[in-house]
C-alpha cells in the first residue's frame, strides 16, 4: 500500500539514508544511525552546555547591573536643591543615608553636557543633609549627585 507524503517525511527521519544502507551492505558492522541522530548527536550534550552557558551569562549580567546601578550599595542619596551661584561656582543640597563612612561625587555640567566641575563630599554614617559649593570652569547648567559609595575601612 503506498504511503502519503506526510508519513514519508516522518518516517524518513528515522530511517538511514540510501547511500548509508548501501554502505552497510558492503560493511557488516550493523545498521547505521537514524538521520536525525547522525545530524544532532546521540544525546543532549549541546543543549546542556548551551543552557549552562546562558545561565552563567544571565547571572553575571544581573550581578553587573546590580553593582553598577547601586542596588548592592547601602548608601542612598536624594538631591534636594541645586543652583548655579555664579559663572565659576555651583552649589547643591542633598540628603544621604549611609550605614558607614562614604564619599559622594557631585558634578556640574554646562548646557552641552560637558563637565565643568566636580567635587567629593565626605559622608558620615546616618541620615544627614549636606550642602556644598564647588568651583566650575565656566557657567554650569545642571548640578547633580553622580554617586555615593561606602569607603572600605583602612586597616
Coordinates of N, CA, C and O in Angstrom, one line a residue:
X1 N 0.8 -1.2 0.0 CA 0.0 0.0 0.0 C 0.9 1.2 0.0 O 1.8 1.4 0.8
X2 N 0.7 2.2 -0.9 CA 1.5 3.4 -1.0 C 1.2 4.3 0.2 O 0.1 4.4 0.7
X3 N 2.3 5.0 0.7 CA 2.1 5.9 1.8 C 1.9 7.3 1.3 O 2.3 7.7 0.2
X4 N 1.4 8.2 2.1 CA 1.2 9.6 1.7 C 2.5 10.4 2.1 O 3.3 9.9 2.8
X5 N 2.6 11.6 1.6 CA 3.8 12.4 1.7 C 4.2 12.7 3.2 O 5.3 12.8 3.6
X6 N 3.1 12.9 4.0 CA 3.4 13.2 5.4 C 4.0 12.0 6.1 O 5.0 12.2 6.9
X7 N 3.6 10.8 5.9 CA 4.1 9.6 6.5 C 5.6 9.4 6.0 O 6.4 9.0 6.8
X8 N 5.8 9.7 4.7 CA 7.2 9.6 4.2 C 8.1 10.6 4.9 O 9.2 10.2 5.2
X9 N 7.7 11.8 5.1 CA 8.5 12.8 5.8 C 8.8 12.4 7.2 O 10.0 12.5 7.7
X10 N 7.8 11.9 7.9 CA 8.0 11.5 9.3 C 9.0 10.2 9.4 O 9.9 10.2 10.2
X11 N 8.7 9.3 8.6 CA 9.5 8.0 8.7 C 10.9 8.2 8.1 O 11.8 7.5 8.5
X12 N 11.1 9.2 7.2 CA 12.4 9.4 6.6 C 13.4 9.9 7.7 O 14.6 9.7 7.5
X13 N 13.0 10.5 8.7 CA 13.9 11.0 9.8 C 14.4 9.8 10.6 O 15.5 9.9 11.2
X14 N 13.7 8.7 10.7 CA 14.1 7.6 11.5 C 14.7 6.5 10.7 O 15.2 5.5 11.2
X15 N 14.8 6.6 9.4 CA 15.4 5.6 8.5 C 16.8 6.1 8.1 O 17.0 7.3 7.8
X16 N 17.7 5.2 7.9 CA 19.0 5.6 7.4 C 18.9 6.1 5.9 O 18.0 5.7 5.2
X17 N 19.9 6.9 5.5 CA 19.9 7.4 4.2 C 20.2 6.2 3.2 O 20.8 5.2 3.6
X18 N 19.9 6.4 1.9 CA 20.0 5.3 1.0 C 21.5 5.0 0.8 O 21.8 3.8 0.7
X19 N 22.4 6.0 0.6 CA 23.8 5.7 0.4 C 24.4 5.0 1.7 O 25.3 4.2 1.6
X20 N 23.8 5.3 2.8 CA 24.3 4.7 4.1 C 23.9 3.2 4.1 O 24.6 2.3 4.6
X21 N 22.7 2.9 3.6 CA 22.3 1.5 3.6 C 23.1 0.7 2.6 O 23.4 -0.5 2.8
X22 N 23.5 1.3 1.5 CA 24.4 0.6 0.6 C 25.8 0.3 1.3 O 26.4 -0.7 1.1
X23 N 26.2 1.3 2.1 CA 27.5 1.1 2.7 C 27.4 0.0 3.8 O 28.4 -0.7 4.0
X24 N 26.2 -0.2 4.4 CA 26.1 -1.3 5.4 C 26.1 -2.6 4.7 O 26.4 -3.6 5.3
X25 N 25.6 -2.6 3.5 CA 25.6 -3.9 2.8 C 27.0 -4.4 2.5 O 27.3 -5.5 2.6
X26 N 27.9 -3.4 2.2 CA 29.2 -3.7 2.0 C 30.0 -3.9 3.3 O 30.9 -4.7 3.3
X27 N 29.6 -3.2 4.3 CA 30.3 -3.3 5.6 C 29.3 -4.0 6.6 O 28.2 -3.7 6.7
X28 N 29.8 -5.0 7.3 CA 29.0 -5.8 8.1 C 29.0 -5.3 9.6 O 28.8 -6.1 10.5
X29 N 29.2 -4.0 9.8 CA 29.2 -3.5 11.2 C 27.9 -3.4 11.8 O 27.7 -3.1 13.0
X30 N 26.8 -3.4 11.1 CA 25.5 -3.3 11.6 C 24.7 -2.1 11.0 O 25.2 -1.4 10.1
X31 N 23.5 -1.8 11.5 CA 22.7 -0.7 10.9 C 23.3 0.6 11.2 O 23.9 0.8 12.3
X32 N 23.0 1.6 10.4 CA 23.5 3.0 10.6 C 22.5 3.7 11.5 O 21.4 3.3 11.7
X33 N 23.0 4.8 12.1 CA 22.1 5.6 13.0 C 21.0 6.3 12.2 O 21.3 6.6 11.0
X34 N 19.9 6.6 12.8 CA 18.9 7.4 12.1 C 19.4 8.7 11.7 O 20.4 9.2 12.2
X35 N 18.8 9.3 10.7 CA 19.2 10.6 10.1 C 19.3 11.7 11.2 O 20.3 12.4 11.2
X36 N 18.3 11.9 12.0 CA 18.3 12.9 13.0 C 19.5 12.7 14.0 O 20.1 13.7 14.4
X37 N 19.7 11.5 14.4 CA 20.7 11.2 15.4 C 22.1 11.4 14.8 O 23.0 11.9 15.5
X38 N 22.3 11.1 13.5 CA 23.6 11.4 12.9 C 23.8 12.9 12.8 O 24.9 13.3 12.9
X39 N 22.8 13.7 12.6 CA 22.9 15.1 12.4 C 23.2 15.8 13.7 O 24.0 16.7 13.8
X40 N 22.5 15.5 14.8 CA 22.5 16.2 16.0 C 23.2 15.5 17.2 O 23.3 16.0 18.3
X41 N 23.7 14.3 17.0 CA 24.4 13.6 18.0 C 23.5 12.7 18.8 O 22.3 12.7 18.6
X42 N 24.1 11.9 19.7 CA 23.3 10.9 20.4 C 22.6 11.4 21.7 O 21.7 10.8 22.2
X43 N 23.1 12.5 22.2 CA 22.5 13.0 23.5 C 22.3 14.5 23.5 O 22.6 15.2 22.6
X44 N 21.8 15.0 24.6 CA 21.5 16.4 24.7 C 22.8 17.2 25.2 O 22.6 18.2 25.9
X45 N 23.9 16.8 24.8 CA 25.2 17.4 25.3 C 25.2 18.9 24.9 O 25.5 19.8 25.7
X46 N 25.0 19.2 23.6 CA 25.0 20.5 23.2 C 23.9 21.4 23.9 O 24.2 22.5 24.3
X47 N 22.7 20.9 24.1 CA 21.7 21.6 24.8 C 22.1 21.9 26.2 O 21.9 23.0 26.7
X48 N 22.6 20.9 26.9 CA 23.0 21.1 28.3 C 24.1 22.2 28.4 O 24.1 23.1 29.2
X49 N 25.1 22.1 27.5 CA 26.3 23.0 27.6 C 25.8 24.4 27.2 O 26.1 25.4 27.9
X50 N 24.9 24.6 26.2 CA 24.4 25.9 25.9 C 23.5 26.4 27.0 O 23.5 27.6 27.3
X51 N 22.7 25.6 27.6 CA 21.9 26.1 28.7 C 22.7 26.6 29.9 O 22.4 27.6 30.5
X52 N 23.8 25.8 30.2 CA 24.6 26.2 31.3 C 25.3 27.6 31.0 O 25.4 28.4 31.9
X53 N 25.8 27.7 29.8 CA 26.4 28.9 29.4 C 25.5 30.1 29.5 O 25.8 31.2 30.0
X54 N 24.3 29.9 29.0 CA 23.3 31.0 29.1 C 22.9 31.4 30.5 O 22.8 32.5 30.8
X55 N 22.9 30.4 31.4 CA 22.6 30.6 32.8 C 23.7 31.4 33.4 O 23.5 32.4 34.2
X56 N 24.9 31.0 33.2 CA 26.1 31.8 33.7 C 26.1 33.2 33.2 O 26.4 34.1 34.0
X57 N 25.9 33.4 31.9 CA 25.8 34.7 31.4 C 24.7 35.6 32.0 O 24.9 36.8 32.3
X58 N 23.6 35.0 32.2 CA 22.5 35.8 32.8 C 22.8 36.2 34.3 O 22.5 37.3 34.7
X59 N 23.3 35.3 35.0 CA 23.7 35.6 36.4 C 24.8 36.6 36.4 O 24.7 37.6 37.2
X60 N 25.8 36.5 35.6 CA 26.9 37.5 35.6 C 26.3 38.9 35.1 O 26.7 39.9 35.7
X61 N 25.5 38.9 34.2 CA 24.9 40.2 33.7 C 24.0 40.8 34.8 O 24.1 42.0 35.0
X62 N 23.3 40.0 35.5 CA 22.4 40.5 36.6 C 23.3 41.1 37.7 O 23.0 42.2 38.3
X63 N 24.4 40.4 38.1 CA 25.3 40.9 39.1 C 25.9 42.2 38.7 O 26.1 43.2 39.5
X64 N 26.3 42.3 37.5 CA 27.0 43.5 37.0 C 26.0 44.7 37.0 O 26.4 45.8 37.4
X65 N 24.8 44.5 36.6 CA 23.8 45.6 36.6 C 23.5 46.0 38.0 O 23.4 47.2 38.3
X66 N 23.3 45.1 38.9 CA 23.1 45.5 40.3 C 24.2 46.3 40.9 O 24.0 47.2 41.6
X67 N 25.4 45.9 40.7 CA 26.6 46.6 41.2 C 26.7 48.0 40.6 O 27.1 48.9 41.2
X68 N 26.5 48.0 39.3 CA 26.7 49.3 38.6 C 25.7 50.3 39.0 O 26.0 51.5 39.2
X69 N 24.4 49.9 39.1 CA 23.3 50.8 39.4 C 23.2 51.1 40.9 O 22.4 51.9 41.4
X70 N 24.0 50.4 41.8 CA 24.0 50.7 43.2 C 23.0 49.9 44.0 O 22.7 50.3 45.1
X71 N 22.3 48.9 43.4 CA 21.4 48.1 44.2 C 22.0 47.4 45.3 O 21.4 47.2 46.4
X72 N 23.3 47.1 45.2 CA 24.0 46.3 46.2 C 24.6 47.3 47.3 O 25.1 46.9 48.3
X73 N 24.5 48.6 47.1 CA 25.0 49.6 48.0 C 24.1 49.9 49.1 O 22.9 49.9 48.9
X74 N 24.6 50.2 50.3 CA 23.8 50.6 51.4 C 23.8 52.2 51.6 O 23.4 52.6 52.6
X75 N 24.2 52.9 50.6 CA 24.2 54.4 50.6 C 23.2 54.9 49.7 O 23.2 54.5 48.5
X76 N 22.2 55.7 50.2 CA 21.2 56.2 49.4 C 21.2 57.7 49.4 O 21.3 58.3 50.5
X77 N 21.1 58.3 48.3 CA 21.1 59.8 48.2 C 19.9 60.4 47.5 O 19.3 59.7 46.6
X78 N 19.6 61.6 47.8 CA 18.5 62.3 47.1 C 18.8 63.8 47.0 O 19.1 64.4 48.0
X79 N 18.8 64.3 45.8 CA 19.1 65.7 45.6 C 17.9 66.5 46.1 O 16.7 66.3 45.7
X80 N 18.1 67.5 46.9 CA 17.1 68.4 47.4 C 17.0 69.7 46.6 O 15.9 70.1 46.1
X81 N 18.1 70.4 46.5 CA 18.2 71.7 45.7 C 19.5 71.8 45.0 O 20.5 71.2 45.5
X82 N 19.5 72.5 43.9 CA 20.8 72.8 43.2 C 20.6 74.2 42.6 O 19.5 74.6 42.2
X83 N 21.8 74.9 42.6 CA 21.7 76.2 42.0 C 23.1 76.5 41.4 O 24.1 76.0 41.9
X84 N 23.1 77.5 40.5 CA 24.4 78.0 39.9 C 24.5 79.4 40.5 O 23.7 80.3 40.2
X85 N 25.5 79.5 41.4 CA 25.6 80.8 42.1 C 26.4 81.9 41.3 O 26.1 83.1 41.5
X86 N 27.3 81.5 40.4 CA 28.0 82.4 39.6 C 28.5 81.7 38.4 O 28.3 80.5 38.2
X87 N 29.3 82.4 37.5 CA 29.9 81.8 36.4 C 30.9 80.7 36.7 O 31.3 79.9 35.9
X88 N 31.4 80.8 38.0 CA 32.5 79.9 38.4 C 32.2 79.1 39.6 O 33.1 78.6 40.2
X89 N 30.9 79.1 40.0 CA 30.5 78.4 41.2 C 29.2 77.7 41.0 O 28.3 78.3 40.4
X90 N 29.0 76.5 41.7 CA 27.7 75.8 41.7 C 27.5 75.3 43.1 O 28.5 75.0 43.8
X91 N 26.3 75.1 43.5 CA 26.0 74.6 44.9 C 24.9 73.6 44.8 O 24.0 73.8 43.9
X92 N 24.8 72.7 45.8 CA 23.7 71.8 45.8 C 23.5 71.4 47.3 O 24.5 71.4 48.1
X93 N 22.3 70.9 47.6 CA 22.0 70.4 48.9 C 21.4 69.0 48.6 O 20.5 68.9 47.8
X94 N 21.8 68.0 49.3 CA 21.3 66.7 49.2 C 21.3 65.9 50.5 O 22.0 66.3 51.4
X95 N 20.4 64.9 50.5 CA 20.3 64.1 51.7 C 20.9 62.7 51.5 O 20.8 62.2 50.4
X96 N 21.6 62.2 52.5 CA 22.3 60.9 52.3 C 22.0 60.1 53.5 O 22.0 60.6 54.7
X97 N 21.7 58.8 53.3 CA 21.5 57.8 54.4 C 22.6 56.7 54.1 O 22.5 56.1 53.1
X98 N 23.4 56.6 55.1 CA 24.6 55.7 55.0 C 24.8 54.9 56.3 O 24.6 55.4 57.4
X99 N 25.2 53.6 56.2 CA 25.5 52.8 57.3 C 26.9 53.1 57.8 O 27.2 52.8 59.0
X100 N 27.8 53.5 57.0 CA 29.2 53.7 57.3 C 29.7 55.0 56.6 O 28.9 55.7 56.0
X101 N 31.0 55.2 56.8 CA 31.6 56.4 56.1 C 31.5 56.2 54.6 O 31.6 55.1 54.1
X102 N 31.2 57.3 53.9 CA 31.0 57.2 52.4 C 31.6 58.5 51.8 O 31.9 59.4 52.5
X103 N 31.7 58.5 50.5 CA 32.1 59.6 49.7 C 31.1 59.8 48.6 O 30.8 58.8 47.9
X104 N 30.5 61.0 48.4 CA 29.6 61.3 47.3 C 30.4 62.1 46.2 O 31.1 63.1 46.6
X105 N 30.2 61.8 45.0 CA 30.7 62.6 43.9 C 29.6 63.5 43.3 O 28.6 63.0 42.9
X106 N 29.9 64.8 43.3 CA 28.9 65.8 42.8 C 29.5 66.4 41.5 O 30.8 66.5 41.5
X107 N 28.7 66.7 40.5 CA 29.2 67.2 39.3 C 28.3 68.3 38.7 O 27.1 68.3 38.9
X108 N 29.0 69.2 38.0 CA 28.3 70.3 37.3 C 28.6 70.2 35.8 O 29.7 69.9 35.4
X109 N 27.5 70.3 35.0 CA 27.7 70.2 33.6 C 27.1 71.5 32.9 O 26.2 72.1 33.4
X110 N 27.7 71.8 31.7 CA 27.2 73.0 31.0 C 26.0 72.6 30.2 O 25.5 71.5 30.2
X111 N 25.5 73.5 29.3 CA 24.3 73.3 28.5 C 24.5 72.2 27.4 O 23.6 71.7 26.9
X112 N 25.8 71.9 27.1 CA 26.1 70.9 26.1 C 26.5 69.6 26.8 O 27.1 68.7 26.2
X113 N 26.2 69.5 28.1 CA 26.5 68.3 28.9 C 28.0 68.0 29.1 O 28.4 66.8 29.3
X114 N 28.8 69.0 29.0 CA 30.3 68.9 29.2 C 30.5 69.2 30.7 O 30.0 70.1 31.2
X115 N 31.3 68.3 31.4 CA 31.5 68.5 32.8 C 32.4 69.7 33.0 O 33.5 69.9 32.4
X116 N 31.9 70.6 33.8 CA 32.7 71.9 34.1 C 33.2 72.0 35.5 O 33.9 72.9 35.9
X117 N 32.8 71.0 36.4 CA 33.3 70.9 37.7 C 32.8 69.7 38.5 O 31.8 69.1 38.1
X118 N 33.6 69.3 39.5 CA 33.2 68.2 40.3 C 33.8 68.3 41.7 O 34.8 69.0 41.8
X119 N 33.2 67.6 42.6 CA 33.8 67.6 44.0 C 33.4 66.3 44.7 O 32.4 65.7 44.4
X120 N 34.3 65.9 45.6 CA 34.0 64.8 46.5 C 33.5 65.3 47.9 O 34.1 66.2 48.4
X121 N 32.4 64.7 48.4 CA 31.9 65.1 49.7 C 32.0 64.0 50.6 O 31.5 62.9 50.3
X122 N 32.7 64.1 51.7 CA 32.8 63.1 52.7 C 31.5 63.0 53.5 O 30.9 64.0 54.0
X123 N 31.0 61.7 53.7 CA 29.7 61.5 54.3 C 30.0 60.7 55.6 O 30.7 59.7 55.6
X124 N 29.3 61.1 56.7 CA 29.3 60.4 58.0 C 28.2 59.4 58.0 O 27.2 59.5 57.3
X125 N 28.3 58.3 58.9 CA 27.2 57.4 59.0 C 25.9 58.0 59.5 O 25.9 59.0 60.3
X126 N 24.8 57.5 59.0 CA 23.5 58.1 59.5 C 22.8 58.8 58.3 O 23.2 58.8 57.2
X127 N 21.7 59.5 58.7 CA 20.9 60.2 57.8 C 21.2 61.7 58.0 O 20.8 62.3 59.0
X128 N 21.8 62.3 57.0 CA 22.2 63.7 57.1 C 21.9 64.5 55.8 O 21.8 63.9 54.7
X129 N 21.8 65.8 56.0 CA 21.6 66.7 54.9 C 22.9 67.5 54.7 O 23.5 68.0 55.7
X130 N 23.5 67.5 53.5 CA 24.8 68.1 53.2 C 24.5 69.2 52.1 O 23.8 69.0 51.2
X131 N 25.2 70.3 52.3 CA 25.3 71.4 51.3 C 26.7 71.6 51.0 O 27.6 71.6 51.8
X132 N 27.0 71.8 49.7 CA 28.3 72.0 49.2 C 28.3 73.0 48.1 O 27.4 73.1 47.3
X133 N 29.4 73.8 48.0 CA 29.6 74.7 46.9 C 31.0 74.4 46.4 O 31.9 74.2 47.1
X134 N 31.1 74.3 45.0 CA 32.3 74.0 44.4 C 32.5 74.8 43.2 O 31.6 75.4 42.6
X135 N 33.8 74.9 42.8 CA 34.2 75.7 41.6 C 33.9 75.0 40.3 O 34.0 73.8 40.2
X136 N 33.6 75.8 39.3 CA 33.4 75.3 37.9 C 34.3 76.1 37.0 O 34.7 77.3 37.3
X137 N 34.6 75.6 35.9 CA 35.5 76.2 34.9 C 34.7 77.3 34.1 O 35.3 78.2 33.6
X138 N 33.4 77.1 33.9 CA 32.6 78.1 33.2 C 31.2 77.9 33.8 O 30.9 77.0 34.6
X139 N 30.2 78.6 33.3 CA 28.8 78.6 33.9 C 28.2 77.2 33.7 O 28.2 76.6 32.6
X140 N 27.7 76.7 34.8 CA 27.1 75.4 34.8 C 25.6 75.5 34.4 O 24.9 76.5 34.7
X141 N 25.0 74.5 33.8 CA 23.6 74.4 33.6 C 22.9 73.4 34.5 O 21.7 73.7 34.9
X142 N 23.5 72.3 34.8 CA 23.0 71.3 35.8 C 24.0 71.0 36.8 O 25.2 71.0 36.6
X143 N 23.5 70.7 38.0 CA 24.3 70.2 39.1 C 23.6 68.9 39.6 O 22.4 68.9 39.8
X144 N 24.4 67.9 39.9 CA 23.8 66.6 40.3 C 24.8 65.8 41.2 O 26.0 66.1 41.2
X145 N 24.2 64.9 42.0 CA 24.9 63.9 42.7 C 25.1 62.7 41.8 O 24.1 62.1 41.4
X146 N 26.3 62.4 41.4 CA 26.6 61.3 40.5 C 26.5 60.0 41.2 O 25.8 59.1 40.7
X147 N 27.2 59.8 42.3 CA 27.2 58.6 43.0 C 27.6 58.8 44.5 O 28.3 59.7 44.8
X148 N 27.2 57.8 45.3 CA 27.7 57.8 46.7 C 28.1 56.3 46.9 O 27.4 55.4 46.7
X149 N 29.3 56.2 47.4 CA 29.9 54.8 47.7 C 30.5 54.8 49.1 O 31.1 55.7 49.6
X150 N 30.2 53.6 49.7 CA 30.8 53.4 51.0 C 32.3 53.3 50.9 O 32.9 52.8 49.9
X151 N 33.1 53.7 51.9 CA 34.5 53.6 51.9 C 34.9 52.3 52.7 O 34.3 52.1 53.7
X152 N 35.8 51.6 52.1 CA 36.4 50.4 52.8 C 37.2 50.9 54.0 O 37.9 51.9 54.0
X153 N 37.0 50.2 55.2 CA 37.9 50.5 56.3 C 39.3 50.4 56.0 O 39.7 49.4 55.4
X154 N 40.1 51.3 56.4 CA 41.6 51.3 56.2 C 42.2 50.6 57.4 O 42.3 51.2 58.5
X155 N 42.7 49.4 57.3 CA 43.3 48.7 58.4 C 44.8 48.9 58.3 O 45.4 48.9 57.4

